[in-house]
Each structure stands twice: as structure tokens, then as C-alpha cells.
Coordinates of C-alpha atoms and ligand atoms in Angstrom, one line a residue:
X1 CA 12.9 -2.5 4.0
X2 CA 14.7 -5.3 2.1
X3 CA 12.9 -7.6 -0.5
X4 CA 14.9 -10.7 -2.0
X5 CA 13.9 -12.1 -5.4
X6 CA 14.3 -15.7 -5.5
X7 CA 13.8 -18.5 -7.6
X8 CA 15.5 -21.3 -9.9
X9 CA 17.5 -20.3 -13.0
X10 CA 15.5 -18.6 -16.1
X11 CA 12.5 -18.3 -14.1
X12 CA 12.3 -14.6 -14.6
X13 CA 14.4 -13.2 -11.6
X14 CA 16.0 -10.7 -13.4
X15 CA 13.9 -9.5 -15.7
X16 CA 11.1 -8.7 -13.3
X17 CA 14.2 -7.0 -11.1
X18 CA 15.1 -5.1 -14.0
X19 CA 11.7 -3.7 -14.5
X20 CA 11.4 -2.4 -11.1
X21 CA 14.9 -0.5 -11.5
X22 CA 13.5 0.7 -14.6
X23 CA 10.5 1.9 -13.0
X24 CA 12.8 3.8 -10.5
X25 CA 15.3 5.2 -12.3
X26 CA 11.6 7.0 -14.0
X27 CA 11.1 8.9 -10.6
X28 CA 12.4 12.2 -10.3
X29 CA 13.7 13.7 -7.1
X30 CA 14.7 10.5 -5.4
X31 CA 17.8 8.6 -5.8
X32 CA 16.2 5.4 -6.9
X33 CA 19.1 3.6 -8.8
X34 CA 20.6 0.5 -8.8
X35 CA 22.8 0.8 -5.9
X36 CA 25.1 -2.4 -6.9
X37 CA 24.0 -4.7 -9.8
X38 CA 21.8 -6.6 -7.7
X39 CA 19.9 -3.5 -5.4
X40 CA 17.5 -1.8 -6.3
X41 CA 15.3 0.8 -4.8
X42 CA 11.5 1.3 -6.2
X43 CA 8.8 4.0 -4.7
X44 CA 5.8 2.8 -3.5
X45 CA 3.1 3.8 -5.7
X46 CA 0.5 6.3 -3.3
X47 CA -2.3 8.1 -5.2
X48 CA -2.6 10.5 -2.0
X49 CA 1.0 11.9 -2.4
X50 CA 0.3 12.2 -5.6
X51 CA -2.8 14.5 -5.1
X52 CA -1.1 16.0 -2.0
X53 CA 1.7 17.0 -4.4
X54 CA -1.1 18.5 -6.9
X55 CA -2.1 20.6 -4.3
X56 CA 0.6 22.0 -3.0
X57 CA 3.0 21.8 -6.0
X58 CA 6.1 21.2 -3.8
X59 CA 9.6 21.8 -4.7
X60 CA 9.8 18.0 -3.7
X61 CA 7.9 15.2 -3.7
X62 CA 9.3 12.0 -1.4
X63 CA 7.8 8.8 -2.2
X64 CA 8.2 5.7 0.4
X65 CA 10.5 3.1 -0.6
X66 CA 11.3 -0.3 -0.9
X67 CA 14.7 -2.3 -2.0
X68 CA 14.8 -5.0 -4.0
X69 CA 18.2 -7.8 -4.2
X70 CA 17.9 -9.8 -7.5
X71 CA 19.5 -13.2 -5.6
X72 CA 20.6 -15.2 -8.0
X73 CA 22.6 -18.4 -8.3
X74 CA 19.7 -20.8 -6.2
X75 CA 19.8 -24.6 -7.6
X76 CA 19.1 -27.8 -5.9
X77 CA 22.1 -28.5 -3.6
X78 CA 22.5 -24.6 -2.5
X79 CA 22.5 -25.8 1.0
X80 CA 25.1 -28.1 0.8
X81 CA 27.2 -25.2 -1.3
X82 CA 25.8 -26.0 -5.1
X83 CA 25.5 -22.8 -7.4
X84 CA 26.5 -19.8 -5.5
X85 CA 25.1 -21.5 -2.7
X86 CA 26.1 -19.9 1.2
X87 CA 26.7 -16.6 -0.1
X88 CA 23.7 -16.8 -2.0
X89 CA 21.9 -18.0 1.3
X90 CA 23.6 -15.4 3.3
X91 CA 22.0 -12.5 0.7
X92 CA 18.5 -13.7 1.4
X93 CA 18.9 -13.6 5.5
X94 CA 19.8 -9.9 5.6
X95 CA 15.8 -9.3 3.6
X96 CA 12.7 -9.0 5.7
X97 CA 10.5 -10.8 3.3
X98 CA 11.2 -12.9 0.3
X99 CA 9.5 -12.6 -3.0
X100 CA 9.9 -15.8 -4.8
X101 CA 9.6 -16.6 -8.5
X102 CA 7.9 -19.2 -10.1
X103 CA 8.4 -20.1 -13.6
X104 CA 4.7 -20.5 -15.1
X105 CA 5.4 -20.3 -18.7
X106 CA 6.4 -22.7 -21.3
X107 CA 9.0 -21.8 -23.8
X108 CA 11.0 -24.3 -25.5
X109 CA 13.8 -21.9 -26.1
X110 CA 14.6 -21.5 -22.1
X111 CA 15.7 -24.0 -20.5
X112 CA 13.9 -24.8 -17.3
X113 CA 16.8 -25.8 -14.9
X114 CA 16.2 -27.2 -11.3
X115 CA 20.0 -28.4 -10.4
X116 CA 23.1 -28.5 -13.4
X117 CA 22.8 -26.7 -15.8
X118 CA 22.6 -28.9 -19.0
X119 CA 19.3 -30.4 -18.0
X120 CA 16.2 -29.1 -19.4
X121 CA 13.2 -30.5 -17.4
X122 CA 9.2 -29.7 -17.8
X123 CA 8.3 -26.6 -16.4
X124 CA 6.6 -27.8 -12.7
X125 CA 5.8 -25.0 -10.2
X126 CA 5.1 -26.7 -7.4
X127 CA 8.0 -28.9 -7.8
X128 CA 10.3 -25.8 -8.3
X129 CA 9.0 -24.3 -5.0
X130 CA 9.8 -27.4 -3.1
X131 CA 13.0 -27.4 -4.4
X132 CA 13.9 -24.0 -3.1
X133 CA 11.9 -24.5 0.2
X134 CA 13.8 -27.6 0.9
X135 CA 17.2 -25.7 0.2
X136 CA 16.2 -22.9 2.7
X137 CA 14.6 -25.5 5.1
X138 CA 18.1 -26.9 4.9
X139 CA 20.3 -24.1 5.5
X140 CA 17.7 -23.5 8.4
X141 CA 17.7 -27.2 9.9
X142 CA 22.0 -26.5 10.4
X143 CA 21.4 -23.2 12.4
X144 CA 18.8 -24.8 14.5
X145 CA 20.9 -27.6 14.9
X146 CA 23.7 -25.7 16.1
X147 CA 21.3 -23.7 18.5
X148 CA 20.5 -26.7 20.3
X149 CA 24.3 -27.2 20.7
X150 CA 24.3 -23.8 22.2
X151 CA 21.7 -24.2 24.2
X152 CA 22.2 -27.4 26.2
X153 CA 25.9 -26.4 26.7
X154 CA 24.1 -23.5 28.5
X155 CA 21.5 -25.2 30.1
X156 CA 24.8 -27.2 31.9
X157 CA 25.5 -23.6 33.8
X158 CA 21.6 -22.2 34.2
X159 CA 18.8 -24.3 34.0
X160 CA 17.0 -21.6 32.3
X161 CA 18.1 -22.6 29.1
X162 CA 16.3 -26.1 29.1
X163 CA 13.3 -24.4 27.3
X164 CA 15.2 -22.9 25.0
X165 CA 16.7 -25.9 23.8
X166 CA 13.5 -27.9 23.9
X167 CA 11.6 -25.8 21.9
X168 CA 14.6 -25.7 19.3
X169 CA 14.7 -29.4 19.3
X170 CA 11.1 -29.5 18.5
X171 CA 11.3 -27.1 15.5
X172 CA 14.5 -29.3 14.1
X173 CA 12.1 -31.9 13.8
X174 CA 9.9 -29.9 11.7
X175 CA 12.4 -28.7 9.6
X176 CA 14.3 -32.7 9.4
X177 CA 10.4 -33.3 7.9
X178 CA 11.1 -30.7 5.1
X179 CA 8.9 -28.4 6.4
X180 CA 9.3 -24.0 6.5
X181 CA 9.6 -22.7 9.9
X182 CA 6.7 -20.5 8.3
X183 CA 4.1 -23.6 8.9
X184 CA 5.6 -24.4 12.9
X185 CA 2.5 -24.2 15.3
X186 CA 4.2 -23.4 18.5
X187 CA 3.0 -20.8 21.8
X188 CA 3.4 -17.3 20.8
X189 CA 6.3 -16.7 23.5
X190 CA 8.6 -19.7 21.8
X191 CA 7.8 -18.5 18.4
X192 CA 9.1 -14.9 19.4
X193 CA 12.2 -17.1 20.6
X194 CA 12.3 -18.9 17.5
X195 CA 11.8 -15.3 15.4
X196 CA 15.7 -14.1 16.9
X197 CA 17.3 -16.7 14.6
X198 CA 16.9 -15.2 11.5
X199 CA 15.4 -17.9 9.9
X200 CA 15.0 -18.0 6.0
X201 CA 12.1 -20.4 5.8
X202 CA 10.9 -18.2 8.7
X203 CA 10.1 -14.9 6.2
X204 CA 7.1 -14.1 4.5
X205 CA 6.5 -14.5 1.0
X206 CA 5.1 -13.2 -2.0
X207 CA 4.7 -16.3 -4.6
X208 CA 5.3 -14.1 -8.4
X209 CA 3.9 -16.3 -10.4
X210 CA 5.8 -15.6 -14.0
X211 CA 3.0 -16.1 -17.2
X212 CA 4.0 -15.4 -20.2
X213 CA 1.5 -12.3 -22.3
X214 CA -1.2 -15.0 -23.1
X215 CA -1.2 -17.5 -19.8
X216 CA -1.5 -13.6 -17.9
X217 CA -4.6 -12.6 -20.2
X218 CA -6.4 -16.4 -19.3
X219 CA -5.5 -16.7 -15.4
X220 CA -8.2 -19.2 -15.3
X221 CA -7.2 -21.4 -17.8
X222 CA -3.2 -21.5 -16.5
X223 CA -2.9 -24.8 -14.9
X224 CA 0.7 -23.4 -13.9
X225 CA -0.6 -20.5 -12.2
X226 CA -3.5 -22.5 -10.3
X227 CA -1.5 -24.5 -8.6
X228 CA 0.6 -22.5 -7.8
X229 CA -2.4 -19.9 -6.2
X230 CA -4.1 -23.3 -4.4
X231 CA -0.8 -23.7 -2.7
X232 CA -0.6 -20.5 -1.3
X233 CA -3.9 -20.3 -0.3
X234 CA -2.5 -24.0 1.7
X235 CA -0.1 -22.1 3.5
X236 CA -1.4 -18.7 3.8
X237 CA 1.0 -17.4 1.8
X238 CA 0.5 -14.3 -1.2
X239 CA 0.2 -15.0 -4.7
X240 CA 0.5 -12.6 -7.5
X241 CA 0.2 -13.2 -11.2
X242 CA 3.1 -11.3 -13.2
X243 CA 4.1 -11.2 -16.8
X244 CA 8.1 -10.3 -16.0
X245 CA 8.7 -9.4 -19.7
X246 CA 5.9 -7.1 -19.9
X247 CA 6.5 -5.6 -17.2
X248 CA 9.4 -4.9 -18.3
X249 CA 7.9 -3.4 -21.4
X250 CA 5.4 -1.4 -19.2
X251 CA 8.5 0.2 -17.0
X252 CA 10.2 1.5 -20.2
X253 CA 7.1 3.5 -20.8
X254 CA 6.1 7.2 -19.9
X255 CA 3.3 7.7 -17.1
X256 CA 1.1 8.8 -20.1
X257 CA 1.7 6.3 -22.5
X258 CA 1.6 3.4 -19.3
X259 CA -1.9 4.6 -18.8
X260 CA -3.1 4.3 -21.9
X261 CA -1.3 0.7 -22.1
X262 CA -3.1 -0.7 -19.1
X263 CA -5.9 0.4 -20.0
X264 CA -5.8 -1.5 -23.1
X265 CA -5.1 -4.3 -21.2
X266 CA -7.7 -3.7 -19.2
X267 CA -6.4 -3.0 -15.8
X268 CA -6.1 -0.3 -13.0
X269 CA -2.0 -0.9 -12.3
X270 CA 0.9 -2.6 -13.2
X271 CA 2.0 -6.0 -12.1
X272 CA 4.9 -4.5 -10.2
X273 CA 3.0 -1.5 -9.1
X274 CA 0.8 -4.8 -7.3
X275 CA 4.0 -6.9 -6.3
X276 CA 4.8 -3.2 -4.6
X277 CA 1.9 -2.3 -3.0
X278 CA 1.8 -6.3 -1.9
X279 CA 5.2 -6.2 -0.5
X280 CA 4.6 -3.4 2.0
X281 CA 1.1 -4.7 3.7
X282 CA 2.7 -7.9 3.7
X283 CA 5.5 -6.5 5.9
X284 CA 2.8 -4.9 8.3
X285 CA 3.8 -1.4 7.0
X286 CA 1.7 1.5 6.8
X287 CA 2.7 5.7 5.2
X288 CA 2.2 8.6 6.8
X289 CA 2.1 12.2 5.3
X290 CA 3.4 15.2 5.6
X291 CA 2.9 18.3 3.4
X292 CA 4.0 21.4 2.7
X293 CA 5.1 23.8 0.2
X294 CA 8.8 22.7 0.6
X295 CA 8.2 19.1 0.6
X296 CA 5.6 16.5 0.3
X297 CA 6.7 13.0 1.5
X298 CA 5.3 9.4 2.7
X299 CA 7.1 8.4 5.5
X300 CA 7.5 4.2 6.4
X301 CA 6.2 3.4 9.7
X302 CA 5.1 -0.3 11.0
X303 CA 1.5 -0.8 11.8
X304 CA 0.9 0.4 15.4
X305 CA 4.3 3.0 15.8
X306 CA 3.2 5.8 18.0
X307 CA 3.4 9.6 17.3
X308 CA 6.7 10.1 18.7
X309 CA 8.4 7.1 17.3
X310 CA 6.5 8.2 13.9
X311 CA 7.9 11.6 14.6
X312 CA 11.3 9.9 14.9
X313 CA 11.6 8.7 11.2
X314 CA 11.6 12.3 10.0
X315 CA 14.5 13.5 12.5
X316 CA 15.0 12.1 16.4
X317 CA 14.7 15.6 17.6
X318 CA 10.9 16.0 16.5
X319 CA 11.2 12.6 18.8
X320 CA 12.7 13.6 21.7
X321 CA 11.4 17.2 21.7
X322 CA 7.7 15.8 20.8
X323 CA 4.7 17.7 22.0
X324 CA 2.1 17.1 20.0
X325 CA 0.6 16.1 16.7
X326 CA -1.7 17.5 14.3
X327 CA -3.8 15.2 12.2
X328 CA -6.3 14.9 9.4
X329 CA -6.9 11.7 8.0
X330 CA -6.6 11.9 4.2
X331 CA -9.8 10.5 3.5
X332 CA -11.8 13.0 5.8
X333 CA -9.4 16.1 3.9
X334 CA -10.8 14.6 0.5
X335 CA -14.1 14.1 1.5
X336 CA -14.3 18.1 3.0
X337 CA -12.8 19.3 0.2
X338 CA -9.5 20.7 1.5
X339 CA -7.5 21.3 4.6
X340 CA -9.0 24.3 5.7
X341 CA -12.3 22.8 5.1
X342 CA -11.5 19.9 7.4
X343 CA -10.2 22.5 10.0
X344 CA -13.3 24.4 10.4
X345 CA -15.3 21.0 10.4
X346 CA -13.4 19.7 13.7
X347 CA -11.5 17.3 12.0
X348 CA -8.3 18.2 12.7
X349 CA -6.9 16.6 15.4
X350 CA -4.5 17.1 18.2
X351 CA -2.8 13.9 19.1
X352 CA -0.9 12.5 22.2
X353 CA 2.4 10.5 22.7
X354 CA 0.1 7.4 22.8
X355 CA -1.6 8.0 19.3
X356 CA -1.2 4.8 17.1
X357 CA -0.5 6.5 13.8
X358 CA -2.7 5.2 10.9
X359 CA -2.4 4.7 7.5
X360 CA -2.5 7.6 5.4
X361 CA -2.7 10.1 8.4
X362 CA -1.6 14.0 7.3
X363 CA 0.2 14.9 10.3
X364 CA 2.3 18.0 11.3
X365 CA 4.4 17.5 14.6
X366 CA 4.6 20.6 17.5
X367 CA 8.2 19.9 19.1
X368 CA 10.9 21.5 21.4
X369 CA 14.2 21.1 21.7
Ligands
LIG1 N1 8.6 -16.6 -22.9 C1 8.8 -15.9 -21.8 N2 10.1 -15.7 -21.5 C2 10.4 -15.1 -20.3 C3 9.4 -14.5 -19.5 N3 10.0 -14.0 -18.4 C4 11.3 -14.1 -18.6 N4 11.6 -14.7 -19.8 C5 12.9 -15.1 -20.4 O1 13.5 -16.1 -19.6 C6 14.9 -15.9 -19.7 C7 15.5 -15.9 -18.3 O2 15.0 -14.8 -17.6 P1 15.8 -14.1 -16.4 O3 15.0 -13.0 -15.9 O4 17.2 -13.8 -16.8 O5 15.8 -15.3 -15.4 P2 16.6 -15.5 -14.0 O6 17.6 -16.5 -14.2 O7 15.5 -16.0 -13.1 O8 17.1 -14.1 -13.5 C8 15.2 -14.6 -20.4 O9 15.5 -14.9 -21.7 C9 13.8 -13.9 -20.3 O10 13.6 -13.0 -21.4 C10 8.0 -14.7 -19.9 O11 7.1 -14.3 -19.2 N5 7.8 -15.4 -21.1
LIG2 MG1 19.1 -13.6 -13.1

């Protein structure tokens, strides 16, 4: 699972990417690292591994993850090849979901660009996110466009493809308005059309709204950050508050000393351990468990995989030779007290190849190959 950071100049794109890299490189047993200057892998933070891993004191302890691409090089004009502009556009369509940066801070020492670079304008979130809207909404209008082409060429040979280019035609017009492919009402059959061209204004996104230490402490009172929360709420999109710089701060710090730090601040997580946990329900993803003395690990699945495909991510052996699974949810082993105690109550369960795995299920898988 692949998360873009995007955003104008100085808005905080690296620094916030730089924290989460910190916060990896923190982890033991897990290659998090920065796997080219711009990737980055983070775990997701999951208080039942965590207690999974006190139990059984593991000789490993797997966290789920998530990669992040710091995409820089996004002015006004990308489209039409400003900035880094294509290969800059062509980063963000390999990411499943796009979190996107908003400057929401004033400081006169950082220049608050939108297209060259020797122009410092007033920090304006909602002007900044139409910017970069209307550069994706662009670069999307061209594909589109061209699928049309396709299309009605087609259509020439088999009639079948009359649809196809209608309901492309329709969402050009959408996009010609300067409007994300996220907002186009359509049937669910010609959005799933719609959904095999990779879109960019088509991916979900996290607005990161960038305070600085004082706008994050007075959400309220952050004209910046309201608008930028009443638009999302518009759109249905996510909106997270995040002080990039101390976050930055907070990833340098040991787990102890983090605590203690947040608790000063008076809250439960960290920004990014939010922007994380934000990330994967936004992307319909769920963990599953499994335990043991060798190895405790969350495993990624989407919401609604089956047993067997479940069984799959682990090795496609367990997949093909499936038989059966055995499953506690984690909240019914907490509440008895322990696995053996949830045994003798019943509430272990043995599961089918239809079982829809759920969230936080501890599961052990019978195979045979
Ligand atoms: N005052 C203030 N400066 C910030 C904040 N976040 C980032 N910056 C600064 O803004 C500048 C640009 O940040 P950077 O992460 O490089 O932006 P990018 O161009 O979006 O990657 C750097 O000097 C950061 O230290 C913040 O919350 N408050
Ligand atoms: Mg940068």
C-alpha cells in the first residue's frame, strides 16, 4: 500500500515525510528504511500486537505497513509540464491514496509559493488546494480525452463500445468544469468503468492540514485549518490537523520519553501515528493476527478478504492447501483473560473458506499440501 504526499512548495511535504522515516527507522526487526530518498515505509501502530507480543515474548514482532513517496516538485502549470511536472504526476498514479498537504501556518521567513518561485503570496488553503486539484483534474481531463479517442474508434468495429465512450464523454465534462473525478455521480457499473483508468483526482485523500505548535494547540481559533476541515466535510473527504515540525521532534524521541511528551501535550498519539492509522481505514484495510512463540505479526488484508485469500498473504500454499481456520477475536481473548481461557469458553472458532476475515481476528490456519 502506497501513500503519495502532495502539496505546493514549503508546505511541509518533507518534513512531515521525514518524520515518518524517522519513526521507522525506530522499529526494530523490520526493514523500515528509506528505500530511495523519497520511500518510505512506516508500521502501523496496533496496541494488540503489541500486547500479543507481551505475551508471547516472540523472537519477532511484524508490524503491518504502509509506504510513503514524498512527491515533490507540484506548482501551478504541472500539467502542462511546469516544475517537475509529468514525472511528478506519473509518481502519484502508481499510490492508492493521496495524502495532501496544506500549508496552515504563517511564517514570514518561508515563502509560500503557488507557481515560480520568486513569488511570495498570503498563505490561502483553499486556494492552494484548488491549485493542485486543478493540476490533477488536468492531467486527468488529457487521459479521458484520449479514452474517448479510444473508444469511438472501437465502437466503429463493435457497437459495444458506444457506452464506454459515452460515459467517458460525460465525465470530460466534469473534469473541463474543474471538477475531481472524486465528486462524479454516475451508476455504480460506469464508475467501476471509470475506476480502470487510474485516475489521480479519482484517489482518496487525507487533507494534512500543516499548523504550526500554537495554531495546533487552538484548532478552534485557526481560521486556516477551518476552512480547510469545512471543505472536506463538502466533499467527504478526511481532515487531520498536523504540526509537521513537531512531529518531527516527536519521531526523534524514544517510546518512553514520546509518552511522556504527549502526554504533556495532552494527547493519546502522535499526529502521524493518526495520519497512519487514517491512511489504512481510509484505504478499506483491516489486520489480522497471528501469534506464536516464533513470530507475532499483523498481516494487511482488505475489508471483506476471505480465509483462504487471508491465508494467502502469509504464503499461497496455506491458500491452496487451506482447510480450516481457527479464530478468536482479540477482543473476546482480552475480555476472557487469555487464550486458553477463551478456548474453554467456546470462543474459539473453526472457520470455513467463506469466513469474511475481521479486523483484529487471531487466527491459526489448518492446511495441506
Ligand atoms: N513555522 C513553521 N515552519 C514549518 C512548519 N512545517 C514545516 N515548516 C518549514 O517550512 C519549510 C519547508 O518545509 P518542507 O517540509 O521542506 O516543505 P516541502 O517543500 O513541502 O517539502 C522548512 O523550512 C520547514 O522547517 C510549521 O509547522 N511551522
Ligand atoms: Mg520537499
Amino acid at each position: 500500500m502506497k501513500l503519495g504526499i502532495v502539496g505546493l512548495p514549503n508546505v511541509g511535504k518533507s518534513t512531515l515525510f521525514n518524520a515518518i522515516t524517522n519513526a521507522g527507522a525506530e522499529s526494530a526487526n523490520y526493514p523500515f528504511c528509506t528505500i530511495d530518498p523519497n520511500v518510505g515505509m512506516v508500521a502501523v501502530p496496533d496496541e494488540r500486537l503489541d500486547h500479543l507480543a507481551e505475551m508471547y515474548q516472540p523472537d519477532k514482532k511484524t508490524p503491518a505497513v504502509i509506504e510513503f513517496v514524498d512527491i515533490a516538485g507540484l506548482v501551478k502549470g504541472a500539467s502542462q509540464g511546469a516544475g517537475l511536472g509529468n514525472k511528478f504526476l506519473a509518481n502519484i498514479r502508481e499510490t492508492d491514496a493521496i495524502v495532501h498537504v496544506v500549508r496552515c501556518f504563517d511564517d514570514e521567513n518561508i515563502m509560500h509559493v503557488v507557481a515560480d518561485a520568486g513569488t511570495n503570496m498570503p498563505v490561502d488553503p483553499l486556494g492552494d488546494i484548488e491549485t493542485i486539484d486543478l493540476e490533477l483534474v488536468m492531467a486527468d481531463l488529457e487521459m479521458v480525452n484520449r479514452r474517448v479517442e479510444k473508444a469511438v474508434k472501437a465502437a466503429k468495429g463493435d457497437k459495444k463500445f458506444l457506452h464506454e465512450a459515452e460515459v467517458f464523454k460525460a465525465l470530460a465534462e466534469h473534469l473541463n468544469a474543474g471538477k475531481s473525478a472524486r465528486t462524479y455521480e454516475c451508476e455504480p457499473e460506469d464508475m467501476a468503468l471509470i475506476a480502470t483508468s487510474d485516475l489521480l483526482s479519482l484517489k482518496p485523500v487525507i487533507y494534512a492540514a500543516n499548523t504550526d505548535e500554537n495554531g495546533f494547540t487552538d484548532l478552534d481559533g485557526n481560521s486556516y485549518y477551518q476552512k480547510v476541515k469545512a471543505l472536506a466535510e463538502r466533499e467527504g473527504s478526511q481532515v487531520l490537523p498536523i504540526c509537521a515540525r513537531m512531529e518531527q521532534d516527536i519521531a526523534e524521541l524514544e517510546d518512553e520519553e514520546k509518552e511522556m511528551f504527549l502526554e504533556e501535550l495532552g494527547v493519546k498519539e502522535s499526529g502521524l501515528d493518526r495520519l497512519i492509522k487514517c491512511s489504512y481505514s481510509l484505504l478499506g484495510l483491516i489486520s489480522f493476527l497471528t501469534y506464536g512463540k516464533d513470530e507475532c505479526r499483523a498481516w494487511t488484508i482488505r475489508r471483506g478478504t476471505k480465509a483462504p485469500q487471508a491465508a494467502g498473504k502469509i504464503h499461497t500454499d496455506i491458500e491452496r492447501g487451506f482447510i480450516r481456520a481457527e479464530v478468536i477475536a482479540y477482543e473476546d481473548m482480552m475480555k476472557c483473560g487469555g487464550i486458553a481461557a477463551a478456548r474453554e469458553k467456546g470462543l474459539l472458532r473453526s472457520e470455513g473458506k467463506d469466513y469474511v476475515v475481521q479486523d483484529g481476528d487471531m487466527i491459526y490456519f489448518r492446511f495441506n499440501v
